[in-house]
Coordinates of N, CA, C and O in Angstrom, one line a residue:
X1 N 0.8 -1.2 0.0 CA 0.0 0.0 0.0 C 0.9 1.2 0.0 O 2.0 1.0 0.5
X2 N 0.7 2.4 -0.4 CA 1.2 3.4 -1.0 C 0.8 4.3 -0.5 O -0.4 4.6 -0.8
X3 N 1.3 5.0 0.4 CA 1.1 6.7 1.4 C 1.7 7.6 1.2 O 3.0 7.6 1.2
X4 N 0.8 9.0 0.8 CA 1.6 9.6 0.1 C 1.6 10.7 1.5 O 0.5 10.9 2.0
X5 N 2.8 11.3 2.1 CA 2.7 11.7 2.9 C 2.0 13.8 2.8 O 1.6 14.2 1.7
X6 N 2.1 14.4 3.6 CA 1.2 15.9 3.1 C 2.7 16.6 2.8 O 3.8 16.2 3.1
X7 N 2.4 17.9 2.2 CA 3.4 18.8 1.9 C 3.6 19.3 3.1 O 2.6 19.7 3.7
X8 N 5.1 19.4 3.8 CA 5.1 20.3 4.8 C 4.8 21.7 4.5 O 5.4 22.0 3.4
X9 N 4.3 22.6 4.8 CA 3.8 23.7 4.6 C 4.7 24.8 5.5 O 4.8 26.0 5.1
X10 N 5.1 24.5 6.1 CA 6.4 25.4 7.1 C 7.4 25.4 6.1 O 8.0 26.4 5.9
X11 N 7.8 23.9 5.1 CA 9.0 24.0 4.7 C 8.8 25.1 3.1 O 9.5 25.9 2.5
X12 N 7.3 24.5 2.9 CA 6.8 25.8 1.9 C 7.0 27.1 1.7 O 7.4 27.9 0.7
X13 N 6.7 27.3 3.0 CA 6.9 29.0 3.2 C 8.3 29.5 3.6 O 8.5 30.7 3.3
X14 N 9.1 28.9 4.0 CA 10.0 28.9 4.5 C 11.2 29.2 3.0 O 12.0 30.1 2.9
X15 N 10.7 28.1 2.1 CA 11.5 28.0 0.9 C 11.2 29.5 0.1 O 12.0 30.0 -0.7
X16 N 9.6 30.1 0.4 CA 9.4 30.9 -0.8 C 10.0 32.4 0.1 O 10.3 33.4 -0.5
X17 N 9.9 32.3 1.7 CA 10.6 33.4 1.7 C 12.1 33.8 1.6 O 12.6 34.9 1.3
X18 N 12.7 32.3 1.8 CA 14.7 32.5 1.4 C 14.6 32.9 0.1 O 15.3 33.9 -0.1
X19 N 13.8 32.1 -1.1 CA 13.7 33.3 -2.4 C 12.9 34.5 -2.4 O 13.3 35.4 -3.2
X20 N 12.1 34.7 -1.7 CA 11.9 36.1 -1.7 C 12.8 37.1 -1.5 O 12.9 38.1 -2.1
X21 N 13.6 36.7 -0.4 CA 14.8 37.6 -0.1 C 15.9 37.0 -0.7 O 16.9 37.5 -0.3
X22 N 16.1 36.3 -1.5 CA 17.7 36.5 -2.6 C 17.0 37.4 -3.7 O 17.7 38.3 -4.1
X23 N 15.6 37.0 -4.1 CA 15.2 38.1 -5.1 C 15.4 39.3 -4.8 O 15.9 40.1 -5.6
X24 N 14.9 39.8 -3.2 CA 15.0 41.1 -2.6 C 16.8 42.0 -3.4 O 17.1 42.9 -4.2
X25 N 17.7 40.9 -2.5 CA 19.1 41.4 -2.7 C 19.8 41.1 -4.1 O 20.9 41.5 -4.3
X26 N 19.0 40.2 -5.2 CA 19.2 40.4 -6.6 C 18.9 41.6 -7.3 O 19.7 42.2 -8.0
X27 N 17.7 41.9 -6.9 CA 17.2 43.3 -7.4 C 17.9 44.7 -6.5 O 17.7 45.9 -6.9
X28 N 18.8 44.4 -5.4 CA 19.4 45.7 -5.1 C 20.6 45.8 -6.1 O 20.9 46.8 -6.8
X29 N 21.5 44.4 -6.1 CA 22.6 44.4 -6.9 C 21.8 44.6 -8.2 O 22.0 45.8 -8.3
X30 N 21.2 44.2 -9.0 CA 20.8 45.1 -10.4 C 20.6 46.3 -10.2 O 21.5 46.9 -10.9
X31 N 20.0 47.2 -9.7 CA 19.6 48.2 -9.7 C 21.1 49.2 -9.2 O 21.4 50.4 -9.5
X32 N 21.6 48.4 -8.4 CA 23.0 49.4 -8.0 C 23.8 49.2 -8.8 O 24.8 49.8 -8.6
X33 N 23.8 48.3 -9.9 CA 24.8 47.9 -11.1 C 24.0 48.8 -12.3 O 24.9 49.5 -12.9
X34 N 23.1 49.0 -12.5 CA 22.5 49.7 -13.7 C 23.1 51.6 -13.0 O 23.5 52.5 -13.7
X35 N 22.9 51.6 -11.7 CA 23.0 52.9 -11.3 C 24.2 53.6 -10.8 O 24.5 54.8 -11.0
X36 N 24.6 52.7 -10.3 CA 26.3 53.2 -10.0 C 27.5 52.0 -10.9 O 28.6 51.7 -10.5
X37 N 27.1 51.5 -11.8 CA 28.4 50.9 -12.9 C 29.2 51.9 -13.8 O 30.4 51.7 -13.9
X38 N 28.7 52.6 -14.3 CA 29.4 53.9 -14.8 C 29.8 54.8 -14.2 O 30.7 55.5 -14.6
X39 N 29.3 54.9 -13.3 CA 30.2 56.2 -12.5 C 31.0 55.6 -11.8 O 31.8 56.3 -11.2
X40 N 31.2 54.0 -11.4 CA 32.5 53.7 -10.9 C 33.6 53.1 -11.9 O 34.8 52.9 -11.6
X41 N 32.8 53.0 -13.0 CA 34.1 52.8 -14.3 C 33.8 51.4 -14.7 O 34.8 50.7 -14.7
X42 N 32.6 50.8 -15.0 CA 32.6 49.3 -15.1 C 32.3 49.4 -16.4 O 31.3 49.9 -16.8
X43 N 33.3 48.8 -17.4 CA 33.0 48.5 -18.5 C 31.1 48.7 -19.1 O 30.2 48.4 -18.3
X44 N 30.7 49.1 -20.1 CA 29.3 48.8 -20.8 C 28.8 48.0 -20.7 O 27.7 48.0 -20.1
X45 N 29.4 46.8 -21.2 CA 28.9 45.5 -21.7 C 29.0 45.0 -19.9 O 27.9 44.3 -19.6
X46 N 29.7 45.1 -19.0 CA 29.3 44.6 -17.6 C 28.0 44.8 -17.2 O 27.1 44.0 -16.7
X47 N 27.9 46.4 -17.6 CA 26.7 47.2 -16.6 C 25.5 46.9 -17.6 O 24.4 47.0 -17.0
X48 N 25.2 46.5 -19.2 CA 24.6 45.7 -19.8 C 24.1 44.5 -19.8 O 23.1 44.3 -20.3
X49 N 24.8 43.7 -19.3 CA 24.5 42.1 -19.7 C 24.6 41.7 -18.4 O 23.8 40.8 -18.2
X50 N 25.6 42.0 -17.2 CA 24.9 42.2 -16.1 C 23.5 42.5 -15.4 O 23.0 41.7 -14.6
X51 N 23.0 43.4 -15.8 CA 22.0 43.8 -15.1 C 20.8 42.9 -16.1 O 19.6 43.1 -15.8
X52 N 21.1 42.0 -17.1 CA 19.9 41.5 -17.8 C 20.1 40.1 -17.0 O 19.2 39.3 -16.6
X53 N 21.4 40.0 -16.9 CA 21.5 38.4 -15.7 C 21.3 38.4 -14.9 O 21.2 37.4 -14.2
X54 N 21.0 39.9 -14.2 CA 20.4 39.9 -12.6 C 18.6 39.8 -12.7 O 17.8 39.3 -11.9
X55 N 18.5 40.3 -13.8 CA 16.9 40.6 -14.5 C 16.4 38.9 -14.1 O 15.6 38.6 -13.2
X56 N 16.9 38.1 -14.8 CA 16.2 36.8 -15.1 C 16.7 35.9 -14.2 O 16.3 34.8 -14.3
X57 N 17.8 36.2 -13.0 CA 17.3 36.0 -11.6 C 17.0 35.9 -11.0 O 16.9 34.9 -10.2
X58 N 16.5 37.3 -11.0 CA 15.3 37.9 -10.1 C 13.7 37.2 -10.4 O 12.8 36.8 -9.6
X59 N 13.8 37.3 -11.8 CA 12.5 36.5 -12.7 C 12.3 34.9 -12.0 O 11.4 34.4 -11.3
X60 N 13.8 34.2 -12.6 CA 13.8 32.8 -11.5 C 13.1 33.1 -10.3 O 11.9 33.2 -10.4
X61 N 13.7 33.3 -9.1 CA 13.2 33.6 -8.0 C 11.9 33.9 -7.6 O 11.2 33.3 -6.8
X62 N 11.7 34.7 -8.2 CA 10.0 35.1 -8.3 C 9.3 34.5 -8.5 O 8.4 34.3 -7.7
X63 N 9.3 33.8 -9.6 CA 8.4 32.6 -10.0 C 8.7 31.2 -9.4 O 7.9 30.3 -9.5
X64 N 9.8 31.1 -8.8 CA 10.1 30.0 -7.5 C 8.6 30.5 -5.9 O 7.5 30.0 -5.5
X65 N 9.4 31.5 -5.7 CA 8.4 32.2 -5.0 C 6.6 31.8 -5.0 O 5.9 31.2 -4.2
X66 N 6.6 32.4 -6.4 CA 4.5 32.1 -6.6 C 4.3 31.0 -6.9 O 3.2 30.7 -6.5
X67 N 5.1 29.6 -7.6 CA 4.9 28.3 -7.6 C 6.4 27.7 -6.9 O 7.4 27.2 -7.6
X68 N 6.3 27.8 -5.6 CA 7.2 26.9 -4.8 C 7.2 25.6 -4.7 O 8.1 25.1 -4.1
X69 N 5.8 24.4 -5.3 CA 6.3 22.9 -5.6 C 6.6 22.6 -6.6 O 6.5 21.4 -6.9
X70 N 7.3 23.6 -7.7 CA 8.0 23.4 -9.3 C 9.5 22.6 -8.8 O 9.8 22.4 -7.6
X71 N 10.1 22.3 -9.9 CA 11.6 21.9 -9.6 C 12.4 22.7 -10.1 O 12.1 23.2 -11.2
X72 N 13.2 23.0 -9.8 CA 14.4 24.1 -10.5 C 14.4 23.8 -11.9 O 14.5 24.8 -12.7
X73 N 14.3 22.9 -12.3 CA 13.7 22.5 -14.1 C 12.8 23.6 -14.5 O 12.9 24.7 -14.9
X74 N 11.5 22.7 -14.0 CA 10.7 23.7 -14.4 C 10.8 25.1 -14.3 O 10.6 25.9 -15.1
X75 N 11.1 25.2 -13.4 CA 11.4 26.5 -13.2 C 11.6 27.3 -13.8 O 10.9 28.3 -14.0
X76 N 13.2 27.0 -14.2 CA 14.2 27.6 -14.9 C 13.4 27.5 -16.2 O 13.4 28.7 -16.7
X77 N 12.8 26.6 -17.0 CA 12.0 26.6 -18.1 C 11.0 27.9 -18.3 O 11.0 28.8 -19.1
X78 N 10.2 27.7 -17.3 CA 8.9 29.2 -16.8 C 9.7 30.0 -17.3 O 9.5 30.3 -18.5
X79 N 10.9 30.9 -16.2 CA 11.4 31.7 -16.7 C 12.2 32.6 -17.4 O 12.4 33.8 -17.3
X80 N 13.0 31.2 -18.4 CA 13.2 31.5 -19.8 C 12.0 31.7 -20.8 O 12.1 32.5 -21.8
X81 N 10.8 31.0 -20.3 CA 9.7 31.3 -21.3 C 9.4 33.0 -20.6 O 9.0 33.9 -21.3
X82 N 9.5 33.1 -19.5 CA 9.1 34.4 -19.4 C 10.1 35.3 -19.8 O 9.7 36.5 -19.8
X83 N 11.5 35.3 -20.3 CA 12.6 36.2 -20.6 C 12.3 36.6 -21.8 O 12.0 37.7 -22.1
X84 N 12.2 35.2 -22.8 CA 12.1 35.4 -23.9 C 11.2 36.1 -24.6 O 11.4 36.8 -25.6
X85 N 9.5 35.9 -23.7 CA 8.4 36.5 -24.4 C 9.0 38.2 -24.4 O 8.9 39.2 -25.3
X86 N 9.4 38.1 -23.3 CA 9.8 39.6 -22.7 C 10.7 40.3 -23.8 O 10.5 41.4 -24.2
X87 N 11.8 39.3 -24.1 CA 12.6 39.8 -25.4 C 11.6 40.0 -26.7 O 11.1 41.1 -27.1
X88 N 11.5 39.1 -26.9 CA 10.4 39.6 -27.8 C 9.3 40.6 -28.4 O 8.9 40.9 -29.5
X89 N 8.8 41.0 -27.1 CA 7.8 41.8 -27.1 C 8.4 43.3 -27.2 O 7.7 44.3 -27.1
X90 N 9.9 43.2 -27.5 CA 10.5 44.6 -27.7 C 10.1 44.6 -29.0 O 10.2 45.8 -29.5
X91 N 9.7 43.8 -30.0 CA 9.7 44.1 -31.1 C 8.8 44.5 -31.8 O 8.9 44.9 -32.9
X92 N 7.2 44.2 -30.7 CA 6.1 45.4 -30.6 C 6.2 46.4 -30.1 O 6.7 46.7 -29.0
X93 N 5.5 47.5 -31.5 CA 5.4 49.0 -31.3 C 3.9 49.3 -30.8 O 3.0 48.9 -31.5
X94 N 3.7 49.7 -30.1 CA 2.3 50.6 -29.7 C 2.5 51.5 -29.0 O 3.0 51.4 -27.9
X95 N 2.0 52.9 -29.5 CA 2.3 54.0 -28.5 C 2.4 54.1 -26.9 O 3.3 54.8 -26.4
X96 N 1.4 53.3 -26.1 CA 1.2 53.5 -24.8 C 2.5 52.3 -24.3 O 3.2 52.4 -23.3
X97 N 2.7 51.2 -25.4 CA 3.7 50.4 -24.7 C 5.5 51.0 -24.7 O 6.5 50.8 -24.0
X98 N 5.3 51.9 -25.9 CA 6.6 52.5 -26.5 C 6.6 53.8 -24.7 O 7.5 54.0 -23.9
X99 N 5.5 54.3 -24.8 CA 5.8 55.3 -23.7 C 6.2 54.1 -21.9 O 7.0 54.2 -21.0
X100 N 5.4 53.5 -22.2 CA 5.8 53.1 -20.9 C 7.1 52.3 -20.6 O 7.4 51.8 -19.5
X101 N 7.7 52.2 -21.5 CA 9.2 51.5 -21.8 C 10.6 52.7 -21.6 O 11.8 52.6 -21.2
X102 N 9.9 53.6 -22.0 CA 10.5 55.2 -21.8 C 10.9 55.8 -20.2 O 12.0 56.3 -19.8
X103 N 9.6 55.3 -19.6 CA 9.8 55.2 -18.3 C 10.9 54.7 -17.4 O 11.7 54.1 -18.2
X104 N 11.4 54.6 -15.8 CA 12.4 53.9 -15.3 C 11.7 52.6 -15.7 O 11.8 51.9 -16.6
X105 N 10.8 52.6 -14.6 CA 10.3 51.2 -14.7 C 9.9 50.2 -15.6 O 9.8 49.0 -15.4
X106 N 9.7 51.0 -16.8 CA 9.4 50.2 -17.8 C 10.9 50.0 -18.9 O 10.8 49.6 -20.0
X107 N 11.7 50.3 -18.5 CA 13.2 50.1 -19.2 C 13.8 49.0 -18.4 O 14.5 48.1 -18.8
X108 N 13.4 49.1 -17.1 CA 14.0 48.0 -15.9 C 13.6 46.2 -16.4 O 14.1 45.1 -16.6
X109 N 11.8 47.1 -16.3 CA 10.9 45.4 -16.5 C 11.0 44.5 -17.8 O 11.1 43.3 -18.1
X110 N 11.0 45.9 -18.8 CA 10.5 45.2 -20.4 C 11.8 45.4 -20.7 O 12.3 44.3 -20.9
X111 N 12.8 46.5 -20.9 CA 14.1 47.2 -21.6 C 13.3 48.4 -22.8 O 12.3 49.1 -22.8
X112 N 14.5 48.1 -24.0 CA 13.8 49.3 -24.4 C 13.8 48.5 -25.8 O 12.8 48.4 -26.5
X113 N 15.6 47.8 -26.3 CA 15.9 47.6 -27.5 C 15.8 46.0 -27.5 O 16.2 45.2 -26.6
X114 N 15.2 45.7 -28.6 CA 15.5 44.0 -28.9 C 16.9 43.5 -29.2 O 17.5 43.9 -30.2
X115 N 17.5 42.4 -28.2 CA 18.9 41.8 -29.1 C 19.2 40.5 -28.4 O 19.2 40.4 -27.2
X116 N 19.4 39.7 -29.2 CA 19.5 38.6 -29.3 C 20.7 38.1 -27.8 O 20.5 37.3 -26.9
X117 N 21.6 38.7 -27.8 CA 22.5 38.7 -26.5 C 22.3 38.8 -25.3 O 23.1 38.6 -24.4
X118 N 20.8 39.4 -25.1 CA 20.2 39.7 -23.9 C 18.9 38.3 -23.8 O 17.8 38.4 -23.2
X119 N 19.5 37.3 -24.5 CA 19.1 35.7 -24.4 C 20.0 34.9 -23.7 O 19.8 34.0 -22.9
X120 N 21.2 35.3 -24.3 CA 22.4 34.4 -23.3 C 22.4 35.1 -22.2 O 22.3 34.3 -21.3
X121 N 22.5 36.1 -21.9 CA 22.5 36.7 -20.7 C 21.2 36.4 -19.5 O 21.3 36.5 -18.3
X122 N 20.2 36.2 -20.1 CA 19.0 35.5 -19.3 C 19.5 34.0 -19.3 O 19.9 33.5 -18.2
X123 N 19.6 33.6 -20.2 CA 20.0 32.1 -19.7 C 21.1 31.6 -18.4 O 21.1 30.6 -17.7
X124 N 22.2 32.8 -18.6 CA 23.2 32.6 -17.5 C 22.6 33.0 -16.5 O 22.8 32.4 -15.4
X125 N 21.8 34.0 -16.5 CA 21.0 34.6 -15.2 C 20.4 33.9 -14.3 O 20.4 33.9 -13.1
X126 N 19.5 33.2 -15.5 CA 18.4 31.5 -15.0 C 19.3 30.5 -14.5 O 19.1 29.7 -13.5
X127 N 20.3 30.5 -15.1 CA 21.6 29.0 -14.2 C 22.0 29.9 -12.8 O 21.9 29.6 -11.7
X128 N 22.3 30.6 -13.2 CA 22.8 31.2 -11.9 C 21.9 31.5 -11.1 O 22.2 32.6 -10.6
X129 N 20.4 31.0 -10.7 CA 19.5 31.3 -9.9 C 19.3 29.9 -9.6 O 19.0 29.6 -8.5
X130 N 19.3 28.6 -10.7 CA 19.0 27.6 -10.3 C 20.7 27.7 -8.9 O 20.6 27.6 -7.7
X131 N 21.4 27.8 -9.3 CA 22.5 27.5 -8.6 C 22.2 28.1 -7.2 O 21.8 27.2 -6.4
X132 N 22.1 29.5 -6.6 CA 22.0 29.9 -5.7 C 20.8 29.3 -4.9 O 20.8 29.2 -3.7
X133 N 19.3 28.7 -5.9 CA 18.2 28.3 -5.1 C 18.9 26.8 -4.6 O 19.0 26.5 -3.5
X134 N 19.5 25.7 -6.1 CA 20.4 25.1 -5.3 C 21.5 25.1 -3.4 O 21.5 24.4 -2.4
X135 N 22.2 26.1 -3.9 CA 22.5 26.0 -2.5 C 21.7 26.4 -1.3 O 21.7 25.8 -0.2
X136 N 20.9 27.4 -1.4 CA 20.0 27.1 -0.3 C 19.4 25.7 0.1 O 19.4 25.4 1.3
X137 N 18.9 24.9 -0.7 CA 18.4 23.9 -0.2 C 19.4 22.7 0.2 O 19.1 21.9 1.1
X138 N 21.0 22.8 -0.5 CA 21.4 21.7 0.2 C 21.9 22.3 1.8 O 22.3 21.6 2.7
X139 N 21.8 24.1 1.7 CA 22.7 24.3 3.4 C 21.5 24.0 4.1 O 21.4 24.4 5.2
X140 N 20.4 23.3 3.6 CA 19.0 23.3 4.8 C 18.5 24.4 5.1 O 17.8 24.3 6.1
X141 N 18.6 25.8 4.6 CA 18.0 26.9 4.5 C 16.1 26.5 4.1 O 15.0 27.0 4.5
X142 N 16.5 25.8 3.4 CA 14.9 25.4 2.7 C 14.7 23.8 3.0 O 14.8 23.2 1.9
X143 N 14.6 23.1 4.0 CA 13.8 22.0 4.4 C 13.3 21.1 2.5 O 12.8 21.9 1.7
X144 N 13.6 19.8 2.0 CA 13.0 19.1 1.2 C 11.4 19.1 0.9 O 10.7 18.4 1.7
X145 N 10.7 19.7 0.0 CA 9.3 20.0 -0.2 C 8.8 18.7 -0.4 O 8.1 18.2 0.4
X146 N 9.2 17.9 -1.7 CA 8.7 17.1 -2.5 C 8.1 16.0 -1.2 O 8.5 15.9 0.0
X147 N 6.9 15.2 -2.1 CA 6.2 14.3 -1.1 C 7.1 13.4 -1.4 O 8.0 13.2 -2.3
X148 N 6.9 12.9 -0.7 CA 7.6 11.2 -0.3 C 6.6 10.4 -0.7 O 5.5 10.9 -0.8
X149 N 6.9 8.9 -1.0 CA 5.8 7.7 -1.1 C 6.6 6.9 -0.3 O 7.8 7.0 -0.2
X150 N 5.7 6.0 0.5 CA 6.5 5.3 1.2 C 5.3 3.9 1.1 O 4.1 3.9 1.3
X151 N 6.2 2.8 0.9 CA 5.2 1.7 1.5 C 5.1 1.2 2.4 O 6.0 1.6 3.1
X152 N 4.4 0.6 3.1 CA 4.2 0.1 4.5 C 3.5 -1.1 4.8 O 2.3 -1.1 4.8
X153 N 4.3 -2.2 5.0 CA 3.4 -3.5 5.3 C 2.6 -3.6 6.5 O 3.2 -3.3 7.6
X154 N 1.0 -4.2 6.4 CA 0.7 -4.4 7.5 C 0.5 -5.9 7.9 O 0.0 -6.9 7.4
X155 N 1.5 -5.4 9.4 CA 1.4 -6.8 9.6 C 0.0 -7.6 9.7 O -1.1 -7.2 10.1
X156 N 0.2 -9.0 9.3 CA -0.8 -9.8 9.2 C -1.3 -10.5 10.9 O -0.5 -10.8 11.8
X157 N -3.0 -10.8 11.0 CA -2.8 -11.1 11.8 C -2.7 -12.9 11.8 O -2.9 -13.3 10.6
X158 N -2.5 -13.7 12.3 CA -2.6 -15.3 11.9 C -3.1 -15.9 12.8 O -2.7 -16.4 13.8
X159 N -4.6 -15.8 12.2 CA -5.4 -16.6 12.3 C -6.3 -18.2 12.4 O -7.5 -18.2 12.7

């Protein structure tokens, strides 16, 4: 017979707030790399392709966060499909989306320009989020989610 045992729910919450806070301190390092990389002299292409690998990250994370029984697979899948769309969608024009891209916030979330290099740079962004959500869970920061099955004989009585 076959028991499937319950999701611990402590270790749930537990898991989605250690990613909530590496996303927290992902998004300060992007934002202090987009903001202070040039005025401390860091090459373009750092303060560029950096801050798109901190972008899809942060993205991992997040979506670790809102579906915390995924596996770093999936995961990482989700949010390559969410980089990509995101890439992509630079290559729609519509006035209200062109203005809101203009914006901080909307240069941060969407960017501004479509390019293909800001693909590999999401994808290292995405490994390097499975890695960090990795080590959280082997230092036991985040408790094992996944259910267990276990069998269990009952003993017979002899009759």
């Amino acid at each position: 017979m076959q028991i499937t045992q319950p999701v611990n729910i402590i270790a749930l919450r537990r898991r989605m707030l250690i990613r909530a806070g590496l996303a927290l301190l992902v998004i300060v390092c992007g934002l202090s790399l987009r903001w202070c990389g040039f005025p401390l002299g860091l090459p373009a292409f750092v303060v560029k392709y950096g801050g798109s690998l901190l972008w899809a990250t942060m993205v991992f994370l997040l979506v670790g966060v809102l579906l915390p029984r995924l596996t770093g697979r999936q995961l990482a899948a989700l949010a390559m499909g969410i980089a990509v769309v995101t890439e992509l969608s630079r290559l729609v024009h519509m006035p209200w989306l062109d203005a809101f891209r203009l914006s901080t916030a909307g240069a941060l979330l969407l960017g501004r320009i479509f390019s293909l290099w800001n693909l590999a740079a999401y994808a290292v962004g995405i490994a390097f989020g499975v890695w960090i959500d990795q080590i959280a869970a082997t230092r036991r920061l985040t408790p094992p989610i996944e259910t267990a099955r276990t069998d269990r004989a009952h003993p017979r009585s002899s009759a």
